[in-house]
């Protein structure tokens, strides 16, 4: 797939436009004040960083039903059951895709997974407002994704600060050199290198090895997308990843617990 001409919206632009429309509907039903009140009923956020720093390879296992690049992946009628399998396999964190239109996810999935497992949970979505961060925390998330490519100017800084105020650990996602420099300058502790080009949706497994040397050693690097099994995990661990984020390969095969276990604990 080739990149669209400069004037045409990218897949990322289209996804964010849909996310904002869906957000209007939720905002009309639930005020920010209601969400703030709901924070009183959730557990204190779980900190995934000690595990990421201390363990050999950590797995962030994703609940992912479908995607713009691959279409339908798996039904996942019971995301809580899948999350229990991930946790039993040793997942260091679980990523729940909550975007509705392109990934068939929801905040309801996040709440169901929260009720089922005690591992840190990542709200994986296209977060461009403070409201979505509040929603994430109120639904029990411990981490939130911020994608540098979708947050121009100081919006990234403002959302990063707000997420930290809420006690969320932020996974700051990058795709190229400029975004990596931006994440480092922001002070991001946890940086995800996504091998999927969000303009073309093609996965380039060499992206991680190219960008990892730009990140100081005190930050934690996560390799994301296109990871099929332990051989891929070992490659990224050798290139400096402390964690991998895996969706498709886990939801498409029948033994997610064993698949997570096989990717966990690989050393350099
Ligand atoms: O997965 C996609 O097609 C996609 C398209 C556009 C924006 C984001 C997309 N995916 C989100 C992710 O980052 C992945 O779900 C995650 O890295 C896991 O990837 P995989 O193991 O390849 O399912």
PDB file of N, CA and C in Angstrom, residues 89 230 257-264 266:
ATOM      1  N   UNK A  89      -1.051 -16.771  31.629  1.00  0.00           N
ATOM      2  CA  UNK A  89       0.170 -17.000  30.853  1.00  0.00           C
ATOM      3  C   UNK A  89       1.322 -16.097  31.275  1.00  0.00           C
ATOM      4  N   UNK A 230       7.749 -16.155  19.565  1.00  0.00           N
ATOM      5  CA  UNK A 230       8.968 -15.950  20.349  1.00  0.00           C
ATOM      6  C   UNK A 230      10.183 -15.521  19.524  1.00  0.00           C
ATOM      7  N   UNK A 257      -2.978 -18.520  26.472  1.00  0.00           N
ATOM      8  CA  UNK A 257      -2.166 -18.603  27.701  1.00  0.00           C
ATOM      9  C   UNK A 257      -0.755 -19.115  27.362  1.00  0.00           C
ATOM     10  N   UNK A 258      -0.692 -20.205  26.575  1.00  0.00           N
ATOM     11  CA  UNK A 258       0.609 -20.776  26.200  1.00  0.00           C
ATOM     12  C   UNK A 258       1.388 -19.804  25.313  1.00  0.00           C
ATOM     13  N   UNK A 259       0.679 -19.104  24.430  1.00  0.00           N
ATOM     14  CA  UNK A 259       1.366 -18.184  23.516  1.00  0.00           C
ATOM     15  C   UNK A 259       2.016 -17.039  24.294  1.00  0.00           C
ATOM     16  N   UNK A 260       1.304 -16.517  25.291  1.00  0.00           N
ATOM     17  CA  UNK A 260       1.892 -15.449  26.122  1.00  0.00           C
ATOM     18  C   UNK A 260       3.089 -16.002  26.887  1.00  0.00           C
ATOM     19  N   UNK A 261       2.931 -17.190  27.479  1.00  0.00           N
ATOM     20  CA  UNK A 261       4.019 -17.776  28.274  1.00  0.00           C
ATOM     21  C   UNK A 261       5.276 -17.960  27.419  1.00  0.00           C
ATOM     22  N   UNK A 262       5.081 -18.349  26.151  1.00  0.00           N
ATOM     23  CA  UNK A 262       6.239 -18.608  25.277  1.00  0.00           C
ATOM     24  C   UNK A 262       6.980 -17.321  24.919  1.00  0.00           C
ATOM     25  N   UNK A 263       6.291 -16.180  25.019  1.00  0.00           N
ATOM     26  CA  UNK A 263       6.929 -14.895  24.668  1.00  0.00           C
ATOM     27  C   UNK A 263       7.503 -14.191  25.888  1.00  0.00           C
ATOM     28  N   UNK A 264       7.232 -14.740  27.076  1.00  0.00           N
ATOM     29  CA  UNK A 264       7.615 -14.068  28.328  1.00  0.00           C
ATOM     30  C   UNK A 264       8.955 -14.614  28.827  1.00  0.00           C
ATOM     31  N   UNK A 266      12.112 -13.984  27.845  1.00  0.00           N
ATOM     32  CA  UNK A 266      13.265 -14.166  26.954  1.00  0.00           C
ATOM     33  C   UNK A 266      14.336 -13.131  27.306  1.00  0.00           C
TER      34      UNK A 266
END
